[in-house]
mmCIF file of C-alpha atoms in Angstrom:
data_model
loop_
_atom_site.group_PDB
_atom_site.id
_atom_site.type_symbol
_atom_site.label_atom_id
_atom_site.label_comp_id
_atom_site.label_asym_id
_atom_site.label_seq_id
_atom_site.Cartn_x
_atom_site.Cartn_y
_atom_site.Cartn_z
ATOM 1 C CA MET A 277 16.780 6.374 -1.146
ATOM 2 C CA ASN A 278 16.661 9.772 1.054
ATOM 3 C CA ARG A 279 16.760 9.522 5.077
ATOM 4 C CA THR A 280 16.792 11.368 7.962
ATOM 5 C CA LEU A 281 17.292 10.381 11.751
ATOM 6 C CA ASP A 282 16.384 12.808 14.524
ATOM 7 C CA LEU A 283 17.208 11.888 17.967
ATOM 8 C CA THR A 284 16.753 15.474 19.389
ATOM 9 C CA GLY A 285 13.240 14.682 20.761
ATOM 10 C CA GLU A 286 11.912 12.338 23.307
ATOM 11 C CA ASP A 287 11.140 9.661 20.800
ATOM 12 C CA PRO A 288 13.481 9.018 17.843
ATOM 13 C CA ARG A 289 11.960 10.108 14.312
ATOM 14 C CA LEU A 290 12.989 8.398 11.176
ATOM 15 C CA SER A 291 11.973 9.898 7.749
ATOM 16 C CA VAL A 292 12.574 7.967 4.357
ATOM 17 C CA VAL A 293 11.795 8.362 0.797
ATOM 18 C CA LEU A 294 12.436 5.265 -1.328
ATOM 19 C CA SER A 295 11.730 4.964 -5.127
ATOM 20 C CA SER A 296 12.061 2.198 -7.460
ATOM 21 C CA ARG A 297 11.299 1.709 -11.275
ATOM 22 C CA ARG A 298 10.003 -1.739 -10.119
ATOM 23 C CA LEU A 299 8.522 -3.810 -7.374
ATOM 24 C CA ASP A 300 10.105 -7.259 -7.104
ATOM 25 C CA MET A 301 8.853 -8.792 -3.611
ATOM 26 C CA ARG A 302 10.302 -12.227 -4.536
ATOM 27 C CA HIS A 303 13.699 -10.874 -3.376
ATOM 28 C CA VAL A 304 12.363 -9.465 0.255
ATOM 29 C CA LEU A 305 9.686 -11.798 1.244
ATOM 30 C CA ILE A 306 10.605 -15.013 3.127
ATOM 31 C CA PRO A 307 10.789 -17.899 0.447
ATOM 32 C CA GLU A 308 7.447 -19.798 1.512
ATOM 33 C CA LEU A 309 5.550 -16.155 0.574
ATOM 34 C CA ALA A 310 7.854 -15.454 -2.444
ATOM 35 C CA LYS A 311 6.336 -18.558 -4.073
ATOM 36 C CA GLN A 312 3.060 -17.706 -3.758
ATOM 37 C CA ASN A 313 1.113 -16.791 -7.032
ATOM 38 C CA TRP A 314 0.009 -13.183 -6.140
ATOM 39 C CA VAL A 315 3.637 -12.176 -5.610
ATOM 40 C CA LYS A 316 4.927 -12.308 -9.286
ATOM 41 C CA PRO A 317 2.330 -10.062 -10.597
ATOM 42 C CA LEU A 318 3.263 -7.357 -8.287
ATOM 43 C CA SER A 319 6.344 -6.587 -10.371
ATOM 44 C CA ASP A 320 3.964 -5.190 -12.956
ATOM 45 C CA ILE A 321 3.070 -2.293 -10.450
ATOM 46 C CA ARG A 322 5.856 0.256 -11.453
ATOM 47 C CA PRO A 323 7.276 2.655 -10.413
ATOM 48 C CA LEU A 324 7.043 3.005 -6.603
ATOM 49 C CA LYS A 325 7.764 5.964 -4.336
ATOM 50 C CA LEU A 326 7.143 5.576 -0.652
ATOM 51 C CA ALA A 327 7.674 8.429 1.645
ATOM 52 C CA ILE A 328 7.199 7.380 5.381
ATOM 53 C CA ASN A 329 7.880 9.260 8.898
ATOM 54 C CA LEU A 330 8.240 6.772 11.788
ATOM 55 C CA SER A 331 8.154 7.813 15.332
ATOM 56 C CA GLY A 332 8.951 5.857 18.526
ATOM 57 C CA PHE A 333 10.535 2.385 19.594
ATOM 58 C CA ALA A 334 9.444 -1.214 18.757
ATOM 59 C CA GLU A 335 6.778 -1.490 21.053
ATOM 60 C CA ASP A 336 5.051 1.671 20.290
ATOM 61 C CA LEU A 337 6.266 2.606 16.795
ATOM 62 C CA SER A 338 3.986 4.858 14.927
ATOM 63 C CA ILE A 339 3.660 5.975 11.393
ATOM 64 C CA LYS A 340 3.323 9.867 11.716
ATOM 65 C CA LYS A 341 2.963 10.003 7.882
ATOM 66 C CA VAL A 342 2.813 7.834 4.850
ATOM 67 C CA ASN A 343 2.587 8.540 1.304
ATOM 68 C CA LEU A 344 2.853 5.485 -1.248
ATOM 69 C CA GLN A 345 2.380 5.883 -4.957
ATOM 70 C CA ALA A 346 2.863 2.740 -6.886
ATOM 71 C CA GLY A 347 2.179 1.855 -10.491
ATOM 72 C CA ASN A 348 0.603 4.181 -13.487
ATOM 73 C CA GLN A 349 -2.635 4.443 -15.241
ATOM 74 C CA ASP A 350 -1.475 1.935 -17.878
ATOM 75 C CA SER A 351 -1.516 -1.065 -15.431
ATOM 76 C CA VAL A 352 -2.788 -0.179 -12.015
ATOM 77 C CA GLU A 353 -2.112 2.853 -9.829
ATOM 78 C CA ILE A 354 -2.117 2.534 -6.168
ATOM 79 C CA ARG A 355 -2.072 5.571 -3.511
ATOM 80 C CA LEU A 356 -2.058 5.161 0.363
ATOM 81 C CA THR A 357 -1.582 7.995 2.218
ATOM 82 C CA GLY A 358 -2.275 8.661 5.952
ATOM 83 C CA SER A 359 -1.085 7.518 9.717
ATOM 84 C CA ILE A 360 -0.762 4.699 12.112
ATOM 85 C CA ASP A 361 -0.820 5.900 15.715
ATOM 86 C CA ASN A 362 0.527 2.432 17.257
ATOM 87 C CA LEU A 363 1.590 0.158 14.515
ATOM 88 C CA PRO A 364 2.669 -2.951 16.638
ATOM 89 C CA ALA A 365 -1.204 -2.983 18.192
ATOM 90 C CA GLN A 366 -2.513 -1.777 14.923
ATOM 91 C CA ARG A 367 -4.231 1.300 16.638
ATOM 92 C CA GLY A 368 -5.363 4.451 15.600
ATOM 93 C CA ILE A 369 -5.469 3.626 11.948
ATOM 94 C CA ASN A 370 -6.299 6.600 9.618
ATOM 95 C CA LEU A 371 -5.462 5.818 5.932
ATOM 96 C CA LYS A 372 -6.946 6.825 2.689
ATOM 97 C CA PHE A 373 -6.652 4.854 -0.446
ATOM 98 C CA LEU A 374 -7.039 4.786 -4.244
ATOM 99 C CA VAL A 375 -6.826 2.138 -6.778
ATOM 100 C CA SER A 376 -7.369 3.084 -10.597
ATOM 101 C CA GLY A 377 -6.411 2.510 -13.866
ATOM 102 C CA LYS A 378 -7.500 2.511 -17.552
ATOM 103 C CA ASP A 379 -8.395 -1.171 -18.011
ATOM 104 C CA SER A 380 -9.919 -3.237 -15.394
ATOM 105 C CA ALA A 381 -8.394 -6.401 -16.900
ATOM 106 C CA LYS A 382 -4.963 -5.176 -15.839
ATOM 107 C CA LEU A 383 -6.072 -5.251 -12.419
ATOM 108 C CA LYS A 384 -7.401 -8.812 -12.850
ATOM 109 C CA GLU A 385 -3.903 -9.837 -14.063
ATOM 110 C CA ILE A 386 -2.026 -8.138 -11.594
ATOM 111 C CA ALA A 387 -4.092 -9.453 -8.851
ATOM 112 C CA GLY A 388 -3.090 -12.844 -9.832
ATOM 113 C CA GLN A 389 -6.711 -14.453 -9.356
ATOM 114 C CA LYS A 390 -8.798 -15.267 -12.262
ATOM 115 C CA SER A 391 -11.920 -15.022 -10.347
ATOM 116 C CA PHE A 392 -10.909 -11.566 -8.842
ATOM 117 C CA MET A 393 -13.763 -9.097 -9.487
ATOM 118 C CA ALA A 394 -15.608 -11.797 -11.466
ATOM 119 C CA GLN A 395 -18.685 -11.103 -9.635
ATOM 120 C CA ILE A 396 -18.738 -7.466 -10.881
ATOM 121 C CA PRO A 397 -18.445 -6.985 -14.518
ATOM 122 C CA ILE A 398 -16.122 -3.964 -14.863
ATOM 123 C CA TYR A 399 -14.845 -3.029 -18.130
ATOM 124 C CA GLY A 400 -12.494 -0.377 -18.921
ATOM 125 C CA LYS A 401 -11.436 2.698 -16.964
ATOM 126 C CA TYR A 402 -12.038 2.206 -12.970
ATOM 127 C CA SER A 403 -11.232 3.752 -9.334
ATOM 128 C CA LEU A 404 -11.791 2.678 -6.133
ATOM 129 C CA SER A 405 -11.098 4.920 -3.146
ATOM 130 C CA GLY A 406 -12.079 5.248 0.462
ATOM 131 C CA ASN A 407 -10.935 5.597 4.103
ATOM 132 C CA VAL A 408 -9.710 2.932 6.721
ATOM 133 C CA LYS A 409 -10.010 4.108 10.262
ATOM 134 C CA GLY A 410 -9.919 2.074 13.520
ATOM 135 C CA SER A 411 -8.148 -0.212 15.563
ATOM 136 C CA SER A 412 -7.813 -3.904 14.981
ATOM 137 C CA LYS A 413 -8.806 -4.810 18.506
ATOM 138 C CA GLU A 414 -12.093 -2.785 18.017
ATOM 139 C CA ASN A 415 -13.238 -1.832 14.662
ATOM 140 C CA ILE A 416 -11.627 -1.004 11.548
ATOM 141 C CA SER A 417 -14.130 0.563 9.142
ATOM 142 C CA VAL A 418 -13.907 1.561 5.523
ATOM 143 C CA SER A 419 -15.751 4.982 4.985
ATOM 144 C CA ASP A 420 -16.270 7.175 1.905
ATOM 145 C CA LEU A 421 -16.116 3.931 -0.282
ATOM 146 C CA LYS A 422 -16.399 5.023 -3.987
ATOM 147 C CA LEU A 423 -16.413 3.258 -7.096
ATOM 148 C CA ASN A 424 -16.259 4.688 -10.470
ATOM 149 C CA ILE A 425 -16.667 2.783 -13.756
#
């Protein structure tokens, strides 16, 4: 883990880079959530790297920049980049995402749901990307949605 705390400005700023060979949510979630069926398959998404820049105090905490890279093409690869102006209020969301892989069957396994993607017959290589923007109190929209199969 690499981290930097900057207290020289009006708002505190924290930059953190985390990486792990494996994501095991069972040890960080509350016990009720850790027992859910969808949690265990998340450990197949590896490696994980998160770089995040936070600013502000609890009531107006903002994510100035996030870059999440998780998994690989053999299982499922997830990328998330962007920012959120006010995290507690879920306002000013501006995120880009990409989910891709070589085999859609792996995505179904990791999702932990037998019916996941059952309505869409996808086989082999896939990618899904788009932009998420807005505010939870107004509208959150997904634009530039692209599915390649």
